[in-house]
Amino acid sequence: MNKRAVVIRESSLSDSQAVLNLYKYVAETPGGLARLAFEVTPVYVENFLSAASLRGLGLVAEIDGEIAGEIHGYSPEIFCFSHVLTDLTIAVAPAQQGTGVGRLLFAEFLRRVAEDRPHISRVELIARESNTRALAFYESLGFVREGELRGRILNADGSLENDIPMALTPGSGLSSMLFS
Ligand SMILES: CC(C)(COP(=O)(O)OP(=O)(O)OC[C@H]1O[C@@H](n2cnc3c(N)ncnc32)[C@H](O)[C@@H]1OP(=O)(O)O)[C@@H](O)C(=O)NCCC(=O)NCCS
């Protein structure tokens, strides 16, 4: 665990440039984020920061005043999905990965969802099958695999791999505490 203080706070549009830099940096290592670095654009970042603040939740983790991690999720704009937080994405700066920032961010995200957003009863994400550490991380938080989306990911070398949909719902693991 990193000994430096980690400050977690809600994100806002004024974080766009720092979050853009973070995502570009994280996307340079293949196998994690779905987007390639050149696909991390200002519009992409502004859209998710804005959606998170309007219809969901976005948090950043700061270390020494620098954004070292970000997590967001939001509800789609139609009524039938208004209880769902989707497009959940988390990224931690490569230099900070493996030091506990991601777990802190995600736990705080779920705590705030449970406490402040009682209308949310499903939190969902998708992770590629080869990202086994991320899949195990999500399972440790109570997410449950809901099958496999076969050949959904096209890798840079031309190979296809499965994408794994996961969700935290009232019936799954930790969620019984979160959604009680
Ligand atoms: C996945 C990620 C958000 C985890 O954040 P982190 O700060 O590195 O994780 P933590 O140190 O809090 O550890 C939490 C778990 O994440 C896993 N993890 C650590 N480093 C990881 C890495 N580079 N890639 C994937 N998972 C990682 C560990 O297995 C750890 O489990 P443990 O606590 O049982 O040991 C972060 O590593 C990351 O941004 N990876 C690249 C982008 C990515 O894969 N995003 C998720 C796409 S679905």
PDB file of C-alpha atoms and ligand atoms in Angstrom:
ATOM      1  CA  MET A   1       0.000   0.000   0.000  1.00  0.00           C
ATOM      2  CA  ASN A   2       1.239   3.462  -0.927  1.00  0.00           C
ATOM      3  CA  LYS A   3       2.087   5.411   2.219  1.00  0.00           C
ATOM      4  CA  ARG A   4       1.333   8.791   0.650  1.00  0.00           C
ATOM      5  CA  ALA A   5      -2.055  10.319   1.419  1.00  0.00           C
ATOM      6  CA  VAL A   6      -4.692   9.568  -1.199  1.00  0.00           C
ATOM      7  CA  VAL A   7      -7.503  12.118  -1.406  1.00  0.00           C
ATOM      8  CA  ILE A   8     -10.692  10.952  -3.079  1.00  0.00           C
ATOM      9  CA  ARG A   9     -13.173  13.523  -4.340  1.00  0.00           C
ATOM     10  CA  GLU A  10     -15.927  13.899  -6.923  1.00  0.00           C
ATOM     11  CA  SER A  11     -14.718  14.760 -10.391  1.00  0.00           C
ATOM     12  CA  SER A  12     -15.912  17.716 -12.443  1.00  0.00           C
ATOM     13  CA  LEU A  13     -15.468  19.027 -15.977  1.00  0.00           C
ATOM     14  CA  SER A  14     -12.568  21.145 -14.721  1.00  0.00           C
ATOM     15  CA  ASP A  15     -10.618  17.868 -14.336  1.00  0.00           C
ATOM     16  CA  SER A  16     -10.885  17.163 -18.098  1.00  0.00           C
ATOM     17  CA  GLN A  17      -7.266  17.847 -19.034  1.00  0.00           C
ATOM     18  CA  ALA A  18      -5.769  15.910 -16.111  1.00  0.00           C
ATOM     19  CA  VAL A  19      -8.123  12.969 -16.671  1.00  0.00           C
ATOM     20  CA  LEU A  20      -7.366  13.034 -20.410  1.00  0.00           C
ATOM     21  CA  ASN A  21      -3.647  12.802 -19.630  1.00  0.00           C
ATOM     22  CA  LEU A  22      -4.276   9.956 -17.187  1.00  0.00           C
ATOM     23  CA  TYR A  23      -6.373   7.920 -19.647  1.00  0.00           C
ATOM     24  CA  LYS A  24      -3.913   8.481 -22.511  1.00  0.00           C
ATOM     25  CA  TYR A  25      -1.087   7.286 -20.311  1.00  0.00           C
ATOM     26  CA  VAL A  26      -2.989   4.229 -19.076  1.00  0.00           C
ATOM     27  CA  ALA A  27      -4.161   3.378 -22.630  1.00  0.00           C
ATOM     28  CA  GLU A  28      -0.557   3.209 -23.833  1.00  0.00           C
ATOM     29  CA  THR A  29      -0.278  -0.188 -22.129  1.00  0.00           C
ATOM     30  CA  PRO A  30      -2.373  -2.641 -24.163  1.00  0.00           C
ATOM     31  CA  GLY A  31      -4.683  -5.161 -22.485  1.00  0.00           C
ATOM     32  CA  GLY A  32      -6.367  -2.840 -19.972  1.00  0.00           C
ATOM     33  CA  LEU A  33      -8.623  -0.044 -21.203  1.00  0.00           C
ATOM     34  CA  ALA A  34     -10.655  -0.835 -24.309  1.00  0.00           C
ATOM     35  CA  ARG A  35      -9.561   2.399 -26.026  1.00  0.00           C
ATOM     36  CA  LEU A  36      -6.229   2.858 -27.710  1.00  0.00           C
ATOM     37  CA  ALA A  37      -4.326   5.997 -26.680  1.00  0.00           C
ATOM     38  CA  PHE A  38      -5.270   7.943 -29.837  1.00  0.00           C
ATOM     39  CA  GLU A  39      -8.947   7.154 -29.163  1.00  0.00           C
ATOM     40  CA  VAL A  40      -8.777   8.915 -25.793  1.00  0.00           C
ATOM     41  CA  THR A  41     -10.019  12.296 -26.996  1.00  0.00           C
ATOM     42  CA  PRO A  42     -11.147  15.444 -25.171  1.00  0.00           C
ATOM     43  CA  VAL A  43     -14.729  14.754 -26.328  1.00  0.00           C
ATOM     44  CA  TYR A  44     -14.662  11.217 -24.895  1.00  0.00           C
ATOM     45  CA  VAL A  45     -13.393  12.466 -21.526  1.00  0.00           C
ATOM     46  CA  GLU A  46     -15.716  15.480 -21.352  1.00  0.00           C
ATOM     47  CA  ASN A  47     -18.695  13.258 -22.227  1.00  0.00           C
ATOM     48  CA  PHE A  48     -18.077  10.750 -19.439  1.00  0.00           C
ATOM     49  CA  LEU A  49     -17.236  13.412 -16.838  1.00  0.00           C
ATOM     50  CA  SER A  50     -20.403  15.252 -17.733  1.00  0.00           C
ATOM     51  CA  ALA A  51     -22.594  12.105 -17.776  1.00  0.00           C
ATOM     52  CA  ALA A  52     -21.154  11.012 -14.421  1.00  0.00           C
ATOM     53  CA  SER A  53     -21.913  14.348 -12.793  1.00  0.00           C
ATOM     54  CA  LEU A  54     -25.424  14.560 -14.275  1.00  0.00           C
ATOM     55  CA  ARG A  55     -26.628  10.927 -14.095  1.00  0.00           C
ATOM     56  CA  GLY A  56     -24.139   8.952 -12.041  1.00  0.00           C
ATOM     57  CA  LEU A  57     -20.932   9.302 -10.116  1.00  0.00           C
ATOM     58  CA  GLY A  58     -17.346  10.160 -10.988  1.00  0.00           C
ATOM     59  CA  LEU A  59     -14.450  10.187  -8.519  1.00  0.00           C
ATOM     60  CA  VAL A  60     -10.782  11.009  -8.784  1.00  0.00           C
ATOM     61  CA  ALA A  61      -7.950   9.984  -6.473  1.00  0.00           C
ATOM     62  CA  GLU A  62      -5.287  12.610  -5.903  1.00  0.00           C
ATOM     63  CA  ILE A  63      -1.785  12.015  -4.592  1.00  0.00           C
ATOM     64  CA  ASP A  64       0.251  15.134  -3.841  1.00  0.00           C
ATOM     65  CA  GLY A  65      -2.349  17.174  -5.722  1.00  0.00           C
ATOM     66  CA  GLU A  66      -2.005  15.108  -8.924  1.00  0.00           C
ATOM     67  CA  ILE A  67      -4.803  12.930 -10.291  1.00  0.00           C
ATOM     68  CA  ALA A  68      -3.559   9.356  -9.940  1.00  0.00           C
ATOM     69  CA  GLY A  69      -6.827   7.525 -10.614  1.00  0.00           C
ATOM     70  CA  GLU A  70     -10.362   7.981 -11.878  1.00  0.00           C
ATOM     71  CA  ILE A  71     -13.595   5.962 -11.802  1.00  0.00           C
ATOM     72  CA  HIS A  72     -16.974   6.733 -13.313  1.00  0.00           C
ATOM     73  CA  GLY A  73     -20.338   5.226 -14.122  1.00  0.00           C
ATOM     74  CA  TYR A  74     -23.677   6.688 -15.099  1.00  0.00           C
ATOM     75  CA  SER A  75     -27.256   5.783 -15.936  1.00  0.00           C
ATOM     76  CA  PRO A  76     -28.360   5.611 -19.559  1.00  0.00           C
ATOM     77  CA  GLU A  77     -30.853   8.295 -20.451  1.00  0.00           C
ATOM     78  CA  ILE A  78     -33.989   6.160 -20.729  1.00  0.00           C
ATOM     79  CA  PHE A  79     -36.364   5.249 -17.913  1.00  0.00           C
ATOM     80  CA  CYS A  80     -35.980   1.462 -18.074  1.00  0.00           C
ATOM     81  CA  PHE A  81     -32.246   1.779 -17.257  1.00  0.00           C
ATOM     82  CA  SER A  82     -32.585   4.510 -14.636  1.00  0.00           C
ATOM     83  CA  HIS A  83     -31.678   2.035 -11.834  1.00  0.00           C
ATOM     84  CA  VAL A  84     -28.475   0.953 -13.656  1.00  0.00           C
ATOM     85  CA  LEU A  85     -24.972   2.431 -13.505  1.00  0.00           C
ATOM     86  CA  THR A  86     -23.188   1.414 -16.669  1.00  0.00           C
ATOM     87  CA  ASP A  87     -20.076   2.101 -18.728  1.00  0.00           C
ATOM     88  CA  LEU A  88     -18.158   1.746 -15.489  1.00  0.00           C
ATOM     89  CA  THR A  89     -14.490   2.457 -16.129  1.00  0.00           C
ATOM     90  CA  ILE A  90     -11.548   2.752 -13.767  1.00  0.00           C
ATOM     91  CA  ALA A  91      -7.989   3.776 -14.535  1.00  0.00           C
ATOM     92  CA  VAL A  92      -4.991   4.226 -12.254  1.00  0.00           C
ATOM     93  CA  ALA A  93      -1.722   5.856 -13.352  1.00  0.00           C
ATOM     94  CA  PRO A  94       0.831   3.164 -14.267  1.00  0.00           C
ATOM     95  CA  ALA A  95       3.293   4.365 -11.614  1.00  0.00           C
ATOM     96  CA  GLN A  96       0.618   3.931  -8.933  1.00  0.00           C
ATOM     97  CA  GLN A  97      -0.871   0.631 -10.095  1.00  0.00           C
ATOM     98  CA  GLY A  98      -0.705  -2.162  -7.561  1.00  0.00           C
ATOM     99  CA  THR A  99      -0.417   0.228  -4.611  1.00  0.00           C
ATOM    100  CA  GLY A 100      -4.057   0.132  -3.475  1.00  0.00           C
ATOM    101  CA  VAL A 101      -5.379   3.259  -5.233  1.00  0.00           C
ATOM    102  CA  GLY A 102      -7.813   1.310  -7.435  1.00  0.00           C
ATOM    103  CA  ARG A 103      -9.295  -0.619  -4.519  1.00  0.00           C
ATOM    104  CA  LEU A 104      -9.684   2.584  -2.473  1.00  0.00           C
ATOM    105  CA  LEU A 105     -11.373   4.371  -5.383  1.00  0.00           C
ATOM    106  CA  PHE A 106     -13.715   1.501  -6.209  1.00  0.00           C
ATOM    107  CA  ALA A 107     -14.708   0.877  -2.580  1.00  0.00           C
ATOM    108  CA  GLU A 108     -15.482   4.580  -2.122  1.00  0.00           C
ATOM    109  CA  PHE A 109     -17.437   4.613  -5.377  1.00  0.00           C
ATOM    110  CA  LEU A 110     -19.613   1.693  -4.227  1.00  0.00           C
ATOM    111  CA  ARG A 111     -20.008   3.183  -0.749  1.00  0.00           C
ATOM    112  CA  ARG A 112     -21.299   6.464  -2.197  1.00  0.00           C
ATOM    113  CA  VAL A 113     -23.617   4.653  -4.597  1.00  0.00           C
ATOM    114  CA  ALA A 114     -25.081   2.598  -1.757  1.00  0.00           C
ATOM    115  CA  GLU A 115     -25.438   5.564   0.596  1.00  0.00           C
ATOM    116  CA  ASP A 116     -26.490   8.387  -1.701  1.00  0.00           C
ATOM    117  CA  ARG A 117     -28.142   6.688  -4.671  1.00  0.00           C
ATOM    118  CA  PRO A 118     -30.652   4.181  -3.302  1.00  0.00           C
ATOM    119  CA  HIS A 119     -32.437   4.021  -6.671  1.00  0.00           C
ATOM    120  CA  ILE A 120     -29.397   2.233  -8.157  1.00  0.00           C
ATOM    121  CA  SER A 121     -29.745  -1.550  -7.888  1.00  0.00           C
ATOM    122  CA  ARG A 122     -27.372  -2.650 -10.627  1.00  0.00           C
ATOM    123  CA  VAL A 123     -23.783  -1.606 -11.319  1.00  0.00           C
ATOM    124  CA  GLU A 124     -22.333  -3.153 -14.467  1.00  0.00           C
ATOM    125  CA  LEU A 125     -19.032  -3.288 -16.312  1.00  0.00           C
ATOM    126  CA  ILE A 126     -17.284  -5.270 -19.032  1.00  0.00           C
ATOM    127  CA  ALA A 127     -13.678  -6.458 -18.953  1.00  0.00           C
ATOM    128  CA  ARG A 128     -11.705  -8.412 -21.502  1.00  0.00           C
ATOM    129  CA  GLU A 129     -11.115 -12.074 -20.656  1.00  0.00           C
ATOM    130  CA  SER A 130      -7.303 -11.763 -20.651  1.00  0.00           C
ATOM    131  CA  ASN A 131      -7.369  -8.987 -18.011  1.00  0.00           C
ATOM    132  CA  THR A 132      -7.459 -11.655 -15.333  1.00  0.00           C
ATOM    133  CA  ARG A 133      -6.180  -9.401 -12.540  1.00  0.00           C
ATOM    134  CA  ALA A 134      -8.920  -6.865 -13.173  1.00  0.00           C
ATOM    135  CA  LEU A 135     -11.565  -9.640 -13.342  1.00  0.00           C
ATOM    136  CA  ALA A 136     -10.362 -11.070 -10.012  1.00  0.00           C
ATOM    137  CA  PHE A 137     -10.350  -7.551  -8.534  1.00  0.00           C
ATOM    138  CA  TYR A 138     -13.968  -6.974  -9.569  1.00  0.00           C
ATOM    139  CA  GLU A 139     -14.995 -10.388  -8.219  1.00  0.00           C
ATOM    140  CA  SER A 140     -13.377  -9.505  -4.897  1.00  0.00           C
ATOM    141  CA  LEU A 141     -15.665  -6.458  -4.784  1.00  0.00           C
ATOM    142  CA  GLY A 142     -18.743  -8.640  -5.286  1.00  0.00           C
ATOM    143  CA  PHE A 143     -19.178  -8.425  -9.061  1.00  0.00           C
ATOM    144  CA  VAL A 144     -20.478 -11.597 -10.695  1.00  0.00           C
ATOM    145  CA  ARG A 145     -19.709 -12.797 -14.224  1.00  0.00           C
ATOM    146  CA  GLU A 146     -22.809 -12.843 -16.400  1.00  0.00           C
ATOM    147  CA  GLY A 147     -21.494 -14.933 -19.270  1.00  0.00           C
ATOM    148  CA  GLU A 148     -19.195 -14.023 -22.119  1.00  0.00           C
ATOM    149  CA  LEU A 149     -19.470 -11.872 -25.204  1.00  0.00           C
ATOM    150  CA  ARG A 150     -17.626 -14.063 -27.663  1.00  0.00           C
ATOM    151  CA  GLY A 151     -14.999 -12.485 -29.905  1.00  0.00           C
ATOM    152  CA  ARG A 152     -16.152  -8.975 -28.968  1.00  0.00           C
ATOM    153  CA  ILE A 153     -12.649  -7.533 -28.585  1.00  0.00           C
ATOM    154  CA  LEU A 154     -10.402  -7.069 -31.614  1.00  0.00           C
ATOM    155  CA  ASN A 155      -6.802  -6.912 -30.451  1.00  0.00           C
ATOM    156  CA  ALA A 156      -4.120  -4.889 -32.253  1.00  0.00           C
ATOM    157  CA  ASP A 157      -2.530  -8.136 -33.530  1.00  0.00           C
ATOM    158  CA  GLY A 158      -5.791  -9.097 -35.246  1.00  0.00           C
ATOM    159  CA  SER A 159      -6.809 -11.745 -32.712  1.00  0.00           C
ATOM    160  CA  LEU A 160     -10.274 -11.788 -31.180  1.00  0.00           C
ATOM    161  CA  GLU A 161     -11.033 -12.315 -27.529  1.00  0.00           C
ATOM    162  CA  ASN A 162     -14.077 -12.564 -25.306  1.00  0.00           C
ATOM    163  CA  ASP A 163     -15.421  -9.675 -23.271  1.00  0.00           C
ATOM    164  CA  ILE A 164     -16.828 -10.566 -19.843  1.00  0.00           C
ATOM    165  CA  PRO A 165     -19.941  -8.718 -18.639  1.00  0.00           C
ATOM    166  CA  MET A 166     -20.088  -8.428 -14.842  1.00  0.00           C
ATOM    167  CA  ALA A 167     -22.586  -6.892 -12.459  1.00  0.00           C
ATOM    168  CA  LEU A 168     -23.145  -6.081  -8.836  1.00  0.00           C
ATOM    169  CA  THR A 169     -26.812  -6.625  -8.001  1.00  0.00           C
ATOM    170  CA  PRO A 170     -28.840  -7.225  -4.833  1.00  0.00           C
ATOM    171  CA  GLY A 171     -28.324 -10.955  -5.305  1.00  0.00           C
ATOM    172  CA  SER A 172     -24.541 -10.958  -5.604  1.00  0.00           C
ATOM    173  CA  GLY A 173     -21.816 -11.125  -2.959  1.00  0.00           C
ATOM    174  CA  LEU A 174     -20.986  -7.871  -1.210  1.00  0.00           C
ATOM    175  CA  SER A 175     -23.953  -6.215  -2.813  1.00  0.00           C
ATOM    176  CA  SER A 176     -26.298  -7.657  -0.187  1.00  0.00           C
ATOM    177  CA  MET A 177     -24.565  -5.266   2.199  1.00  0.00           C
ATOM    178  CA  LEU A 178     -24.441  -2.417  -0.297  1.00  0.00           C
ATOM    179  CA  PHE A 179     -28.025  -2.689  -1.423  1.00  0.00           C
ATOM    180  CA  SER A 180     -29.709  -3.766   1.810  1.00  0.00           C
TER     181      SER A 180
HETATM  182  C1  LIG B   1      -7.184  -2.360 -12.864  1.00  0.00           C
HETATM  183  C2  LIG B   1      -6.761  -1.138 -12.049  1.00  0.00           C
HETATM  184  C3  LIG B   1      -7.820  -0.063 -12.095  1.00  0.00           C
HETATM  185  C4  LIG B   1      -6.570  -1.594 -10.577  1.00  0.00           C
HETATM  186  O1  LIG B   1      -6.113  -0.469  -9.821  1.00  0.00           O
HETATM  187  P1  LIG B   1      -4.793  -0.622  -8.929  1.00  0.00           P
HETATM  188  O2  LIG B   1      -4.630   0.634  -8.164  1.00  0.00           O
HETATM  189  O3  LIG B   1      -3.674  -1.038  -9.796  1.00  0.00           O
HETATM  190  O4  LIG B   1      -5.215  -1.829  -7.992  1.00  0.00           O
HETATM  191  P2  LIG B   1      -4.912  -2.026  -6.437  1.00  0.00           P
HETATM  192  O5  LIG B   1      -3.464  -1.798  -6.173  1.00  0.00           O
HETATM  193  O6  LIG B   1      -5.892  -1.264  -5.638  1.00  0.00           O
HETATM  194  O7  LIG B   1      -5.210  -3.548  -6.314  1.00  0.00           O
HETATM  195  C5  LIG B   1      -6.531  -4.060  -6.562  1.00  0.00           C
HETATM  196  C6  LIG B   1      -6.454  -5.269  -7.422  1.00  0.00           C
HETATM  197  O8  LIG B   1      -6.196  -4.897  -8.787  1.00  0.00           O
HETATM  198  C7  LIG B   1      -5.329  -5.851  -9.387  1.00  0.00           C
HETATM  199  N1  LIG B   1      -4.290  -5.144 -10.137  1.00  0.00           N
HETATM  200  C8  LIG B   1      -3.208  -4.550  -9.653  1.00  0.00           C
HETATM  201  N2  LIG B   1      -2.494  -4.022 -10.658  1.00  0.00           N
HETATM  202  C9  LIG B   1      -3.158  -4.299 -11.797  1.00  0.00           C
HETATM  203  C10 LIG B   1      -2.909  -4.027 -13.170  1.00  0.00           C
HETATM  204  N3  LIG B   1      -1.815  -3.371 -13.608  1.00  0.00           N
HETATM  205  N4  LIG B   1      -3.811  -4.433 -14.081  1.00  0.00           N
HETATM  206  C11 LIG B   1      -4.915  -5.101 -13.683  1.00  0.00           C
HETATM  207  N5  LIG B   1      -5.190  -5.390 -12.383  1.00  0.00           N
HETATM  208  C12 LIG B   1      -4.316  -4.988 -11.448  1.00  0.00           C
HETATM  209  C13 LIG B   1      -4.656  -6.637  -8.289  1.00  0.00           C
HETATM  210  O9  LIG B   1      -4.855  -8.012  -8.531  1.00  0.00           O
HETATM  211  C14 LIG B   1      -5.317  -6.194  -7.014  1.00  0.00           C
HETATM  212  O10 LIG B   1      -5.878  -7.270  -6.340  1.00  0.00           O
HETATM  213  P3  LIG B   1      -5.431  -7.559  -4.809  1.00  0.00           P
HETATM  214  O11 LIG B   1      -5.842  -6.322  -4.030  1.00  0.00           O
HETATM  215  O12 LIG B   1      -6.233  -8.772  -4.455  1.00  0.00           O
HETATM  216  O13 LIG B   1      -3.959  -7.746  -4.876  1.00  0.00           O
HETATM  217  C15 LIG B   1      -5.404  -0.542 -12.557  1.00  0.00           C
HETATM  218  O14 LIG B   1      -4.380  -1.495 -12.392  1.00  0.00           O
HETATM  219  C16 LIG B   1      -5.441  -0.059 -13.994  1.00  0.00           C
HETATM  220  O15 LIG B   1      -5.751   1.095 -14.254  1.00  0.00           O
HETATM  221  N6  LIG B   1      -5.071  -0.950 -14.941  1.00  0.00           N
HETATM  222  C17 LIG B   1      -4.997  -0.596 -16.335  1.00  0.00           C
HETATM  223  C18 LIG B   1      -6.350  -0.257 -16.911  1.00  0.00           C
HETATM  224  C19 LIG B   1      -7.346  -1.354 -16.669  1.00  0.00           C
HETATM  225  O16 LIG B   1      -7.029  -2.529 -16.774  1.00  0.00           O
HETATM  226  N7  LIG B   1      -8.576  -0.912 -16.366  1.00  0.00           N
HETATM  227  C20 LIG B   1      -9.666  -1.806 -16.174  1.00  0.00           C
HETATM  228  C21 LIG B   1     -10.287  -2.119 -17.493  1.00  0.00           C
HETATM  229  S1  LIG B   1     -11.624  -3.265 -17.278  1.00  0.00           S
END
